[in-house]
Amino acid sequence: MTSLAPRHVALAVMLAATTWASPAAQIRRLQPEDYGRWEQLAAQRTPLSPDGRWLIYGITRGNFDSELRVQPAEGGAAVVTIPFGEVPVFSDDSRWLAALVGFSEADEARLRKEKKPLHKSLRLVELATGHVSTVEGIESFAFSAIGTHVAMRRYAPEPPGGSSSPSTGADERIRPGTTLVVRHLASGMDVTFGNVSEIAWQDSGARLAFVVTTEDGVGNAVQLYDGAAGTLRVLDSSPSAYSGLAWRKDAGSLAVLRSVTREGREGPTHVALVWSDVTTASPARTLDPTAAGALAEDLRVVRFRRPEWSDDGTRLYVGIAPWLPAAASAGTLSSSRRREATSTNPDELPDVVVWHPRDTTVMARQKIDARRDRERSMLATWWIDDARLVRIAQTIGQDARPIKRSTRAVVVDTDVYARDRSIGRVYSDVWTVDLQSGARTDVATRVLDRYLQSSPGGRYVLYLRDDHYWTVDLATGQQSNITANIATSFIDVESDATVAQKAPFGVAGWSRDDRSVLLYDQHDIWEVTLDRGTAVRLTDGRAAGVRYRYVRLDPEEEWIDRSAPLMVSQFGLRSKQSGFARVTTTARGTALTPLVWLDKRVDRLVKARRAERYAYIAQAFDDSPDYFVGDAALDEARQVTATNPFMNEFAWGRAELVEYRNARGLPLQGALFYPAGYEPGRRYPMVVYMYEKLSDGLHTFSLPSERSVYNAAAFTTRGYFYFQPDIVFRPREPGVSVVESVVPAVQRVLDMGLVDAARVGIVGHSWGGFDSSYLATHTTTFAAAVAGAPITNLVSNYGNHHWSSGIAETDHIETGQQRMEVPLYEDLDAYVRNSAVFRAHTMTTPLLVMFGENDGTVHWHQGVELYNIARRAGRHVVMLAYAGEDHGLRKRANQIDYHHRIFEWFDHYLKGAPAEPWITHGERFLDRERDLQQRKKPAPKTTETP
């Protein structure tokens, strides 16, 4: 393989040289006050304009100032910089760029304090001239398909009281619309429409469908604006509410839902209005669920699922749900006596929920999912020609998915194993439904639906069972194990997840007409031909330890074109090198041509939609990320951005891959980052950061920041080695596994003669916090430890909840990161053995624990338990509790405070710096209160002496 490393290095040196004002003697050590100017490249979803001439990218800085930059793709200065720009979009003709403009943190805080609305503006850039225009008060925007117009929706007026939050409960009213401005970009002429609640551009031309919704219903309508002709048509109007605009792809067919109310029923049902071709004067066809026999009286069509066209335009998919009576009967929820005793005052009703053991979804999750559950529906399809409605799903718990280019749908029943799913075993039963007759054909039982997919040509359903991929031929019903005779595993059998079915490596895609499917094993891409049952390996990564993966360059691609070369990514599973290659298939076989292969992180390859121009990002720990742009060969790609051009003014560290074996002899790796200005022969302090497998991040640039509290660059620039070792886990032994992996990893670094064994610290957050607290209580290797939001007691945590997601920890602990496999009562000893709190009384490592008091992921009482037990035993555990914070700190002041306390802790224990008072004596509540009061006082005014 050819290496482009010399060219990259030469270019980096050339760029850096332009920023050096004097010889290397001026290189200085980075200080926290320097962090704010450092830049991180923020890649956009579509960085290249359709014609490939323009590149858009974001810059975020250590001080959280951000901006968008648009520049010529072949290189050159930025044409326009948009401070605090976001969601940039190129017009289809590549003449324009639009982006919303937000606020700095200071401005946002000021507006919130003043209780003023946070209304963004829209920035429009004419790329050829660099001319910029601004439209204030724009909430969202959308270009027309051909890029000649942009639709801009203004914010709704602030409701009384200043709250713009939508109502909760069963209120299904559509809020009144807002002002819509449609601009013809070439002329700058605007057309304005009022009370617009929904818009949808046709995917060709310049036709815009929109819904008008007023407060009292007068003037409600569906209208069609033709930007090219400048005409406006009312397609339908009534006092009813309209919603769910849906264009058929590559056609002039349009559908919308119109509400219908019925006395005695809660909420509306909806008729579907369908125009087969809006360019004609033909009236809409009405599909009415209240018509005789269309739908049972206790079912309705809901607006929560947007209508969806079939590919051929013969069907419209809609969502149906139970149509509940307007008022529940008096005795359904409680006894009449209890109701009478508690319901005399409507403002003093009991506020209680019942947690029942037969709940298949625990109450905490029910609360979080309440809105989603209110809006769940069952899929049905309307055959448009005969207005016939066919049920696909029969219950709310059945997830139905139309199969493209087919008159079938696949149904996944998630309710049949609801109890299993609530404890982490996410099985389902699967069948297909004939959309003509409604007939059901079973596919598989007790499979993992997350790996289920239908082929784009509509011929096959693919699913995973017993470590193999299976297909169902929908034409014949034949089921085939398509990987049984292939001499590789498509399943990650080395995974340490405690689940019966390990995860597969994935599916790259399907070839045209569903002739074959492309699958991944650990290293390679395989093409499995379905009609012949043959398999061909397209890459050869196993021998070199390289992982190849298909790069999807067209976001709308349905089939992989096997007549064209494939662009693939490359990653050295052990070398950590990366890049891209091209795979070409001929009658004689496949050939792989390396294009880029660097000892860096090389990723984010994209292609311009209508030009042979490609862009990717390259970075390393000591090389700030930048874009490279070139043609399909990539080997002549040029660096066209230059983030942090001042980087060579500062001393910086470097990265090294460390090989070691854990206590059970398994080969593992770690990413070791050297301190800035490293001096050979000197032994340094080291901080170990942990979170499962991290060595793949060897070449990731670290933006120095006081806001990123576990920041590699901050550690290395302050004179620490920073080490990220891989950890592999055994079932039921998460804590023991951490010791087995981390202690040998640290010893390997010590053997290299770089680090002082008496000055090694550990740090981690969440699951990494578990690692840190367990090592602090079960080893004597470390001189200091920091654990952010750690699980410290598997026994008490087992009965807790993951409050942010609502799931019971019985799920998370058995099949998630804790990997305990079985419930608490089946192996109590393992739960005790792998908990930090049960050895807290013997610990010798000073431990700093941090929690947010509103942590919804790991309850902060996990920290309180460890603190109280260690305090009782006379051990040195200090806990930081940040009021109002969740699992990760969000407030700027708290982030900076914690960042500096981490360094005060490690500087004392690993460098011998004087201890801050809070480390040795704590902070009394009254002293803290007094300090805050003093800091909040305005600074005294100074008087100048004449």
Coordinates of C-alpha atoms in Angstrom, one line a residue, residues 6-323:
P6 CA 5.3 12.3 3.9
R7 CA 3.1 14.6 1.8
H8 CA 0.8 15.3 4.8
V9 CA 3.7 16.0 7.1
A10 CA 5.3 18.3 4.5
L11 CA 2.1 20.2 4.1
A12 CA 1.6 20.5 7.8
V13 CA 5.1 21.9 8.3
M14 CA 4.5 24.4 5.4
L15 CA 1.3 25.6 7.0
A16 CA 2.8 25.8 10.4
A17 CA 5.8 27.8 9.2
T18 CA 3.6 30.6 8.1
T19 CA 2.5 31.1 11.8
W20 CA 6.0 31.1 13.4
A21 CA 7.2 34.5 14.2
S22 CA 10.6 33.4 15.5
P23 CA 12.7 30.3 16.2
A24 CA 11.7 27.3 18.2
A25 CA 13.0 28.9 21.4
Q26 CA 9.7 30.8 21.6
I27 CA 7.7 27.6 22.0
R28 CA 5.8 27.9 25.3
R29 CA 3.7 25.7 27.6
L30 CA 0.0 26.0 27.1
Q31 CA -1.9 27.6 30.0
P32 CA -5.6 27.5 30.8
E33 CA -6.0 31.1 29.8
D34 CA -4.9 30.0 26.2
Y35 CA -7.6 27.4 25.8
G36 CA -10.3 29.7 24.5
R37 CA -8.7 30.3 21.1
W38 CA -8.2 26.6 20.2
E39 CA -10.4 25.3 17.4
Q40 CA -12.1 22.0 16.7
L41 CA -13.4 21.2 13.3
A42 CA -17.1 20.5 13.3
A43 CA -18.0 18.4 10.2
Q44 CA -21.3 19.1 8.6
R45 CA -23.6 16.4 7.2
T46 CA -23.3 17.8 3.7
P47 CA -20.0 19.7 3.6
L48 CA -19.7 20.0 -0.2
S49 CA -22.1 21.9 -2.4
P50 CA -23.8 19.8 -5.1
D51 CA -21.4 21.1 -7.8
G52 CA -18.4 20.4 -5.6
R53 CA -17.1 24.0 -5.7
W54 CA -17.8 25.0 -2.1
L55 CA -17.0 23.6 1.3
I56 CA -18.9 24.4 4.5
Y57 CA -17.6 23.4 8.0
G58 CA -18.0 24.5 11.5
I59 CA -15.4 25.7 14.1
T60 CA -16.0 25.3 17.8
R61 CA -13.5 26.8 20.3
G62 CA -12.5 26.1 23.8
N63 CA -14.4 29.2 24.9
F64 CA -17.5 27.7 23.3
D65 CA -17.6 30.4 20.6
S66 CA -18.5 28.8 17.3
E67 CA -18.9 29.8 13.7
L68 CA -19.5 28.4 10.2
R69 CA -17.0 29.0 7.4
V70 CA -17.7 28.6 3.7
Q71 CA -14.8 28.6 1.3
P72 CA -13.8 27.4 -2.2
A73 CA -13.4 23.6 -2.0
E74 CA -10.1 23.7 -3.9
G75 CA -8.7 25.9 -1.1
G76 CA -8.5 29.6 -0.3
A77 CA -9.8 32.0 2.3
A78 CA -13.3 31.7 3.7
V79 CA -15.8 33.6 1.6
V80 CA -18.1 34.1 4.6
T81 CA -17.8 33.4 8.3
I82 CA -21.1 33.1 10.2
P83 CA -20.7 33.4 14.0
F84 CA -22.9 30.9 15.9
G85 CA -24.2 29.6 12.6
E86 CA -26.0 26.2 12.6
V87 CA -27.8 23.7 10.3
P88 CA -26.2 25.1 7.0
V89 CA -27.8 24.0 3.7
F90 CA -26.7 24.5 0.1
S91 CA -29.3 25.2 -2.5
D92 CA -29.6 22.6 -5.2
D93 CA -28.1 24.9 -7.8
S94 CA -25.1 25.6 -5.6
R95 CA -25.6 29.3 -5.8
W96 CA -26.8 29.9 -2.2
L97 CA -26.0 28.8 1.3
A98 CA -28.5 29.3 4.2
A99 CA -27.9 28.9 7.9
L100 CA -29.7 29.7 11.1
V101 CA -27.8 32.0 13.5
G102 CA -28.0 31.3 17.2
F103 CA -26.5 33.0 20.3
S104 CA -23.3 33.1 22.3
E105 CA -23.6 31.6 25.8
A106 CA -23.5 35.1 27.3
D107 CA -26.2 36.5 25.0
E108 CA -28.4 33.4 25.7
A109 CA -28.0 33.8 29.4
R110 CA -28.8 37.5 29.2
L111 CA -32.0 37.0 27.2
R112 CA -33.2 34.3 29.5
K113 CA -32.5 36.5 32.5
E114 CA -34.4 39.3 30.8
K115 CA -37.2 36.8 29.9
K116 CA -36.9 37.7 26.3
P117 CA -37.5 35.2 23.5
L118 CA -34.5 33.3 21.9
H119 CA -35.4 34.0 18.3
K120 CA -32.8 33.0 15.7
S121 CA -32.1 34.7 12.4
L122 CA -31.4 33.4 9.0
R123 CA -28.3 34.2 7.1
L124 CA -28.4 33.9 3.3
V125 CA -25.1 33.8 1.4
E126 CA -24.8 34.3 -2.4
L127 CA -21.7 32.2 -2.9
A128 CA -20.4 33.7 -6.1
T129 CA -20.3 37.2 -4.7
G130 CA -20.0 36.6 -1.0
H131 CA -23.0 38.9 -0.4
V132 CA -24.8 38.1 2.8
S133 CA -28.4 39.0 3.8
T134 CA -30.0 38.5 7.1
V135 CA -33.7 37.8 8.0
E136 CA -34.5 38.2 11.6
G137 CA -36.8 36.0 13.6
I138 CA -36.7 32.8 11.6
E139 CA -37.4 29.5 13.3
S140 CA -36.9 27.2 10.3
F141 CA -36.2 27.3 6.6
A142 CA -36.2 25.0 3.5
F143 CA -35.0 25.5 0.0
S144 CA -37.1 24.4 -2.9
A145 CA -36.0 21.3 -4.7
I146 CA -34.3 23.2 -7.5
G147 CA -32.9 25.9 -5.3
T148 CA -34.7 28.9 -6.7
H149 CA -36.7 29.7 -3.6
V150 CA -36.3 29.5 0.1
A151 CA -39.3 29.2 2.5
M152 CA -38.8 30.9 5.9
R153 CA -41.1 30.3 8.9
R154 CA -41.2 33.0 11.5
Y155 CA -41.8 32.3 15.2
A156 CA -45.2 32.1 16.7
P157 CA -46.2 35.0 19.0
E158 CA -45.3 34.4 22.6
P159 CA -48.3 33.0 24.5
P160 CA -49.6 34.8 27.6
G161 CA -47.1 34.2 30.5
G162 CA -44.2 33.9 28.1
S163 CA -44.2 30.1 27.9
S164 CA -44.1 28.5 24.4
S165 CA -44.2 25.0 25.7
P166 CA -46.8 22.8 24.1
S167 CA -49.6 21.6 26.3
T168 CA -49.5 18.1 27.7
G169 CA -52.1 15.4 28.1
A170 CA -54.6 14.4 25.4
D171 CA -55.0 17.8 23.8
E172 CA -54.7 17.2 20.1
R173 CA -55.4 20.7 18.8
I174 CA -53.0 21.9 16.1
R175 CA -51.7 25.3 17.2
P176 CA -52.4 28.3 15.0
G177 CA -49.8 28.8 12.2
T178 CA -47.1 31.4 11.9
T179 CA -46.0 33.8 9.1
L180 CA -44.3 32.1 6.1
V181 CA -42.1 34.1 3.8
V182 CA -41.1 32.6 0.4
R183 CA -38.2 34.4 -1.3
H184 CA -37.3 34.2 -4.9
L185 CA -33.6 34.1 -4.5
A186 CA -32.5 35.6 -7.9
S187 CA -34.7 38.7 -7.5
G188 CA -35.0 38.9 -3.8
M189 CA -38.8 39.3 -4.0
D190 CA -40.7 38.0 -1.1
V191 CA -44.2 36.5 -0.9
T192 CA -45.8 36.3 2.6
F193 CA -48.5 34.0 3.8
G194 CA -50.2 34.1 7.3
N195 CA -51.1 31.4 9.8
V196 CA -49.0 28.6 8.1
S197 CA -48.6 25.6 10.4
E198 CA -46.9 23.1 8.0
I199 CA -45.1 23.2 4.7
A200 CA -43.7 20.7 2.1
W201 CA -41.8 21.4 -1.0
Q202 CA -42.3 19.0 -4.0
D203 CA -39.0 17.1 -4.7
S204 CA -38.8 18.6 -8.1
G205 CA -39.7 22.1 -9.4
A206 CA -40.7 24.9 -7.1
R207 CA -44.2 23.9 -5.8
L208 CA -44.8 24.4 -2.2
A209 CA -47.8 22.9 -0.4
F210 CA -48.7 24.5 2.9
V211 CA -51.4 24.3 5.6
V212 CA -53.2 27.3 7.0
T213 CA -54.4 26.9 10.6
T214 CA -56.2 29.8 12.4
E215 CA -57.3 30.1 16.0
D216 CA -61.0 29.8 15.3
G217 CA -60.8 27.6 12.1
V218 CA -62.0 30.4 9.8
G219 CA -59.7 30.2 6.7
N220 CA -58.2 26.8 7.4
A221 CA -57.0 25.4 4.2
V222 CA -54.5 23.5 2.1
Q223 CA -52.9 25.7 -0.5
L224 CA -50.4 25.2 -3.3
Y225 CA -47.9 28.0 -4.3
D226 CA -46.1 27.6 -7.6
G227 CA -43.0 29.6 -7.2
A228 CA -42.1 29.4 -10.9
A229 CA -45.4 30.7 -12.1
G230 CA -46.2 32.9 -9.1
T231 CA -49.6 31.4 -8.7
L232 CA -51.6 30.3 -5.6
R233 CA -54.3 27.7 -5.5
V234 CA -56.6 26.6 -2.7
L235 CA -56.7 22.9 -2.8
D236 CA -59.2 22.5 0.0
S237 CA -60.7 24.6 2.8
S238 CA -62.9 24.0 5.7
P239 CA -63.1 24.8 9.5
S240 CA -61.4 21.4 10.1
A241 CA -57.7 21.1 10.9
Y242 CA -55.2 19.9 8.2
S243 CA -52.0 18.1 8.9
G244 CA -49.5 15.5 7.4
L245 CA -48.7 16.9 4.0
A246 CA -47.0 14.2 2.0
W247 CA -45.7 14.3 -1.6
R248 CA -45.1 11.2 -3.5
K249 CA -41.5 10.9 -4.6
D250 CA -40.8 12.0 -8.1
A251 CA -44.4 12.7 -8.8
G252 CA -47.0 15.4 -8.5
S253 CA -49.2 13.4 -6.1
L254 CA -50.0 15.0 -2.8
A255 CA -51.9 13.8 0.3
V256 CA -53.0 15.4 3.5
L257 CA -55.2 14.6 6.5
R258 CA -58.3 16.6 7.4
S259 CA -59.8 16.2 10.9
V260 CA -63.3 14.9 11.6
T261 CA -64.9 15.1 15.0
R262 CA -67.7 12.9 16.4
E263 CA -69.8 13.5 19.5
G264 CA -69.0 11.2 22.3
R265 CA -65.5 10.4 21.1
E266 CA -62.2 11.8 22.4
G267 CA -60.2 13.6 19.7
P268 CA -60.8 13.6 16.0
T269 CA -60.4 11.0 13.3
H270 CA -59.1 12.0 9.9
V271 CA -60.1 11.6 6.3
A272 CA -57.3 11.5 3.7
L273 CA -57.4 13.9 0.8
V274 CA -55.4 12.6 -2.2
W275 CA -54.5 14.5 -5.4
S276 CA -53.1 12.2 -8.0
D277 CA -51.6 15.2 -9.9
V278 CA -51.8 18.7 -8.5
T279 CA -50.8 20.2 -11.8
T280 CA -54.3 19.4 -13.1
A281 CA -57.6 20.8 -11.9
S282 CA -58.8 17.4 -10.8
P283 CA -60.5 17.4 -7.3
A284 CA -59.1 15.5 -4.4
R285 CA -60.2 11.9 -3.8
T286 CA -61.5 11.5 -0.2
L287 CA -60.6 8.4 1.8
D288 CA -63.1 8.4 4.7
P289 CA -62.6 6.0 7.7
T290 CA -66.1 6.8 8.9
A291 CA -67.7 5.4 5.7
A292 CA -69.6 2.2 6.0
G293 CA -67.2 -0.7 6.7
A294 CA -64.0 1.2 6.3
L295 CA -63.0 1.1 9.9
A296 CA -64.6 0.0 13.2
E297 CA -66.4 2.7 15.1
D298 CA -63.9 2.5 18.0
L299 CA -60.9 3.1 15.7
R300 CA -59.8 6.3 14.1
V301 CA -57.1 7.6 11.7
V302 CA -54.6 9.7 13.7
R303 CA -52.3 12.5 12.6
F304 CA -49.4 11.4 14.7
R305 CA -48.2 9.2 11.8
R306 CA -47.6 11.2 8.6
P307 CA -49.2 9.6 5.5
E308 CA -46.8 7.7 3.3
W309 CA -47.2 6.9 -0.4
S310 CA -46.3 3.5 -1.9
D311 CA -43.7 3.6 -4.6
D312 CA -46.2 3.1 -7.4
G313 CA -48.8 5.5 -6.0
T314 CA -51.6 2.9 -5.6
R315 CA -51.6 3.0 -1.8
L316 CA -51.4 5.5 1.1
Y317 CA -50.2 4.3 4.5
V318 CA -51.8 5.8 7.5
G319 CA -51.8 5.2 11.3
I320 CA -54.9 4.1 13.2
A321 CA -55.6 3.9 16.9
P322 CA -58.4 3.3 19.4
W323 CA -61.0 6.0 19.4

